[in-house]
Amino acid sequence: MTKETYLHDKHIKLGAKMVDFAGWHMPVQYTSIIEEHKTVRENVGLFDVSHMGEVFVSGKDSLDYLNSIVPQDITKLNFGKAVYCQLTNKNGGLIDDLIIYKLGINDYLVICNASRIDEDLNWMVRNKRGFDVKIDNQSHNYSLLAVQGPKAELVLKDMGYDTNQESFSIKAGTVCEMKVLVSRTGYTGEDGFEILVENEHSEVLWDKILEYGKNYNIKPIGLGARDTLRLEAALHLYGNDLDENTTPVEAGLSWSIPKEKQADYNGKDVILNQIQNGVEKRLIGLKMLDKSIARHEYDVYFEGEKIGTVTSGGPSPILGYNIAMAYVKNIKNICIGSTVQVMIREKLHDAEVVKRPFVQKRNKIKM
Amino acid sequence: MSFTEKILCSKSHEYLLDNGDNTYTIGLTDYAIEQLGDIVFLELPEVGQEFSKGDTFATIESVKAASEIYLPISGKIIEINEELTDAPEKLNEDCYEQGWLVKIEATGDESEQNDLMEYEDYKEELE
């Protein structure tokens, strides 16, 4: 049975093209992916991301417990702050990538991918061992609305929300008299907010955001543009760029892993060893040098030899050329500026290795 | 007669326009373009290439995915719409008058058209 968010009827009424995604019937686009993409980069867009998972972790051992399942140091996570994390297995492979929020002493919120919620819960329960924690999946009770773009802050301000909060922070607040949890996070490479609201209020909140956003040319944005936006920002998509056989180090996520963390966690030996001694495969960014598009699972070649595989690829509406991410063998000769080839319909096409992110995060609009 | 009244459509959403001199114009239906969304890439064959009915003769890519385009009848490519390979996004505006893909000279039997539908019937089939 395909699941529907509480905003499903809104999407249908707005004329969205719907697709099945991770077991959910979701809007892929309302008008045009390219148009929606530019709206988020230039103004502000509204996303229904209620398919994502919300798991509350509480209990007297919640800190030690969370610290034992992610490479990040949760002891350093302050109240009201959020941290990008990975859920790793014993080999350092990725079960999922997550954001963990500290809501209070012994009170945490874990937001995870819709496609991985079952695996995550399974793994989290299996790793409870002797810890005194409560793992409470509340995904079915909450809707998640993302307001993203340089003008996101202006929309929320107009709605009576005090937007004075840092990136990667979360606080309880009121938006149009509705009690919500607002975090300054997103998946677009823009400034923005994600608003967690009880299902029963989600339709009103959706309408209010569109109403207040009118002044800033807000548009509803589908999963199609969500994908092109996150690709330009070189944000990983689980299932494409991350999987159980790939470690955070291979995925280029070492920046998120503290080297001095005391506590043990799943895959720590593998991960630290890779940070110190290097990896056999690594993630690179590619810019296609012709009009062809490298897509998921296309092969990458270097000097006639197959060296890897594209994990995500597509057009960049902002840059005007096609971009991709790929895992390749860690060969010294391949660095920024190198030319590799992508096999597309039995022909090799040149691509330049470029820095990630493809599009730099821009500062929010100054008031 | 409007354009769509003159064409025959395949189940895989290509159309065939009879030019009367054993040559045909081939394109994609508005339904196909609508389903694909923003078109960002188009690869057409070379003039002179020959294909059988059902062969992949071109590739079209939307933002999200690449799709193959099949020739609705056997034929030899006699002209390609080069303007479109430079600006494939024009297909989103018009896939008929300006947005045809290739012209072919038929090499097969007319019975190859038996499984093609008139536009109205094709539309009905979609519902």
PDB file of N, CA and C in Angstrom, chain A residues 9-46:
ATOM      1  N   ASP A   9      -3.805  15.665  -0.643  1.00  0.00           N
ATOM      2  CA  ASP A   9      -4.883  16.331  -1.392  1.00  0.00           C
ATOM      3  C   ASP A   9      -4.461  17.708  -1.900  1.00  0.00           C
ATOM      4  N   LYS A  10      -3.645  18.380  -1.109  1.00  0.00           N
ATOM      5  CA  LYS A  10      -3.126  19.703  -1.528  1.00  0.00           C
ATOM      6  C   LYS A  10      -2.329  19.555  -2.827  1.00  0.00           C
ATOM      7  N   HIS A  11      -1.496  18.532  -2.872  1.00  0.00           N
ATOM      8  CA  HIS A  11      -0.651  18.332  -4.060  1.00  0.00           C
ATOM      9  C   HIS A  11      -1.516  18.057  -5.290  1.00  0.00           C
ATOM     10  N   ILE A  12      -2.510  17.220  -5.096  1.00  0.00           N
ATOM     11  CA  ILE A  12      -3.397  16.876  -6.221  1.00  0.00           C
ATOM     12  C   ILE A  12      -4.113  18.135  -6.714  1.00  0.00           C
ATOM     13  N   LYS A  13      -4.616  18.917  -5.766  1.00  0.00           N
ATOM     14  CA  LYS A  13      -5.335  20.143  -6.146  1.00  0.00           C
ATOM     15  C   LYS A  13      -4.430  21.143  -6.854  1.00  0.00           C
ATOM     16  N   LEU A  14      -3.152  21.149  -6.478  1.00  0.00           N
ATOM     17  CA  LEU A  14      -2.199  22.056  -7.125  1.00  0.00           C
ATOM     18  C   LEU A  14      -1.748  21.524  -8.488  1.00  0.00           C
ATOM     19  N   GLY A  15      -2.268  20.350  -8.851  1.00  0.00           N
ATOM     20  CA  GLY A  15      -1.944  19.795 -10.170  1.00  0.00           C
ATOM     21  C   GLY A  15      -0.583  19.137 -10.252  1.00  0.00           C
ATOM     22  N   ALA A  16      -0.076  18.683  -9.112  1.00  0.00           N
ATOM     23  CA  ALA A  16       1.252  18.060  -9.110  1.00  0.00           C
ATOM     24  C   ALA A  16       1.248  16.752  -9.879  1.00  0.00           C
ATOM     25  N   LYS A  17       2.388  16.470 -10.496  1.00  0.00           N
ATOM     26  CA  LYS A  17       2.611  15.157 -11.068  1.00  0.00           C
ATOM     27  C   LYS A  17       3.118  14.292  -9.924  1.00  0.00           C
ATOM     28  N   MET A  18       2.460  13.165  -9.694  1.00  0.00           N
ATOM     29  CA  MET A  18       2.798  12.365  -8.516  1.00  0.00           C
ATOM     30  C   MET A  18       3.614  11.127  -8.911  1.00  0.00           C
ATOM     31  N   VAL A  19       4.496  10.719  -8.032  1.00  0.00           N
ATOM     32  CA  VAL A  19       5.271   9.492  -8.247  1.00  0.00           C
ATOM     33  C   VAL A  19       5.346   8.701  -6.944  1.00  0.00           C
ATOM     34  N   ASP A  20       5.704   7.433  -7.074  1.00  0.00           N
ATOM     35  CA  ASP A  20       5.960   6.640  -5.879  1.00  0.00           C
ATOM     36  C   ASP A  20       7.417   6.826  -5.490  1.00  0.00           C
ATOM     37  N   PHE A  21       7.642   7.203  -4.251  1.00  0.00           N
ATOM     38  CA  PHE A  21       9.004   7.370  -3.754  1.00  0.00           C
ATOM     39  C   PHE A  21       9.087   6.752  -2.366  1.00  0.00           C
ATOM     40  N   ALA A  22       9.935   5.743  -2.234  1.00  0.00           N
ATOM     41  CA  ALA A  22      10.150   5.066  -0.944  1.00  0.00           C
ATOM     42  C   ALA A  22       8.828   4.659  -0.288  1.00  0.00           C
ATOM     43  N   GLY A  23       7.882   4.210  -1.109  1.00  0.00           N
ATOM     44  CA  GLY A  23       6.606   3.737  -0.572  1.00  0.00           C
ATOM     45  C   GLY A  23       5.591   4.839  -0.349  1.00  0.00           C
ATOM     46  N   TRP A  24       5.916   6.051  -0.750  1.00  0.00           N
ATOM     47  CA  TRP A  24       5.017   7.195  -0.580  1.00  0.00           C
ATOM     48  C   TRP A  24       4.597   7.734  -1.931  1.00  0.00           C
ATOM     49  N   HIS A  25       3.359   8.216  -2.003  1.00  0.00           N
ATOM     50  CA  HIS A  25       2.846   8.857  -3.212  1.00  0.00           C
ATOM     51  C   HIS A  25       3.137  10.349  -3.077  1.00  0.00           C
ATOM     52  N   MET A  26       4.168  10.813  -3.773  1.00  0.00           N
ATOM     53  CA  MET A  26       4.695  12.164  -3.525  1.00  0.00           C
ATOM     54  C   MET A  26       4.704  13.008  -4.795  1.00  0.00           C
ATOM     55  N   PRO A  27       4.646  14.334  -4.642  1.00  0.00           N
ATOM     56  CA  PRO A  27       4.720  15.217  -5.818  1.00  0.00           C
ATOM     57  C   PRO A  27       6.145  15.279  -6.360  1.00  0.00           C
ATOM     58  N   VAL A  28       6.323  14.995  -7.647  1.00  0.00           N
ATOM     59  CA  VAL A  28       7.669  15.103  -8.235  1.00  0.00           C
ATOM     60  C   VAL A  28       7.857  16.500  -8.832  1.00  0.00           C
ATOM     61  N   GLN A  29       6.759  17.077  -9.328  1.00  0.00           N
ATOM     62  CA  GLN A  29       6.815  18.463  -9.788  1.00  0.00           C
ATOM     63  C   GLN A  29       5.403  19.034  -9.863  1.00  0.00           C
ATOM     64  N   TYR A  30       5.303  20.348  -9.724  1.00  0.00           N
ATOM     65  CA  TYR A  30       4.015  21.030  -9.845  1.00  0.00           C
ATOM     66  C   TYR A  30       3.895  21.680 -11.220  1.00  0.00           C
ATOM     67  N   THR A  31       4.975  22.341 -11.644  1.00  0.00           N
ATOM     68  CA  THR A  31       4.955  22.985 -12.968  1.00  0.00           C
ATOM     69  C   THR A  31       6.133  22.503 -13.798  1.00  0.00           C
ATOM     70  N   SER A  32       7.329  22.778 -13.338  1.00  0.00           N
ATOM     71  CA  SER A  32       8.541  22.405 -14.063  1.00  0.00           C
ATOM     72  C   SER A  32       9.674  22.290 -13.063  1.00  0.00           C
ATOM     73  N   ILE A  33      10.466  21.234 -13.167  1.00  0.00           N
ATOM     74  CA  ILE A  33      11.566  21.021 -12.218  1.00  0.00           C
ATOM     75  C   ILE A  33      12.549  22.187 -12.279  1.00  0.00           C
ATOM     76  N   ILE A  34      12.849  22.637 -13.499  1.00  0.00           N
ATOM     77  CA  ILE A  34      13.835  23.709 -13.658  1.00  0.00           C
ATOM     78  C   ILE A  34      13.316  25.014 -13.043  1.00  0.00           C
ATOM     79  N   GLU A  35      12.043  25.298 -13.306  1.00  0.00           N
ATOM     80  CA  GLU A  35      11.436  26.515 -12.752  1.00  0.00           C
ATOM     81  C   GLU A  35      11.405  26.456 -11.217  1.00  0.00           C
ATOM     82  N   GLU A  36      11.018  25.301 -10.690  1.00  0.00           N
ATOM     83  CA  GLU A  36      10.942  25.135  -9.239  1.00  0.00           C
ATOM     84  C   GLU A  36      12.335  25.256  -8.610  1.00  0.00           C
ATOM     85  N   HIS A  37      13.307  24.677  -9.295  1.00  0.00           N
ATOM     86  CA  HIS A  37      14.702  24.749  -8.830  1.00  0.00           C
ATOM     87  C   HIS A  37      15.141  26.204  -8.696  1.00  0.00           C
ATOM     88  N   LYS A  38      14.885  26.992  -9.744  1.00  0.00           N
ATOM     89  CA  LYS A  38      15.313  28.400  -9.736  1.00  0.00           C
ATOM     90  C   LYS A  38      14.556  29.203  -8.674  1.00  0.00           C
ATOM     91  N   THR A  39      13.310  28.844  -8.445  1.00  0.00           N
ATOM     92  CA  THR A  39      12.537  29.521  -7.404  1.00  0.00           C
ATOM     93  C   THR A  39      13.232  29.402  -6.047  1.00  0.00           C
ATOM     94  N   VAL A  40      13.742  28.209  -5.750  1.00  0.00           N
ATOM     95  CA  VAL A  40      14.405  28.005  -4.454  1.00  0.00           C
ATOM     96  C   VAL A  40      15.742  28.744  -4.396  1.00  0.00           C
ATOM     97  N   ARG A  41      16.456  28.790  -5.507  1.00  0.00           N
ATOM     98  CA  ARG A  41      17.744  29.492  -5.508  1.00  0.00           C
ATOM     99  C   ARG A  41      17.562  31.013  -5.440  1.00  0.00           C
ATOM    100  N   GLU A  42      16.460  31.515  -6.025  1.00  0.00           N
ATOM    101  CA  GLU A  42      16.304  32.967  -6.132  1.00  0.00           C
ATOM    102  C   GLU A  42      15.342  33.543  -5.085  1.00  0.00           C
ATOM    103  N   ASN A  43      14.296  32.788  -4.762  1.00  0.00           N
ATOM    104  CA  ASN A  43      13.291  33.315  -3.838  1.00  0.00           C
ATOM    105  C   ASN A  43      13.067  32.372  -2.662  1.00  0.00           C
ATOM    106  N   VAL A  44      11.998  31.600  -2.745  1.00  0.00           N
ATOM    107  CA  VAL A  44      11.694  30.675  -1.658  1.00  0.00           C
ATOM    108  C   VAL A  44      10.725  29.608  -2.158  1.00  0.00           C
ATOM    109  N   GLY A  45      10.918  28.394  -1.680  1.00  0.00           N
ATOM    110  CA  GLY A  45      10.040  27.287  -2.065  1.00  0.00           C
ATOM    111  C   GLY A  45       9.552  26.534  -0.845  1.00  0.00           C
ATOM    112  N   LEU A  46       8.412  25.878  -1.015  1.00  0.00           N
ATOM    113  CA  LEU A  46       7.816  25.085   0.073  1.00  0.00           C
ATOM    114  C   LEU A  46       7.767  23.617  -0.335  1.00  0.00           C
TER     115      LEU A  46
END
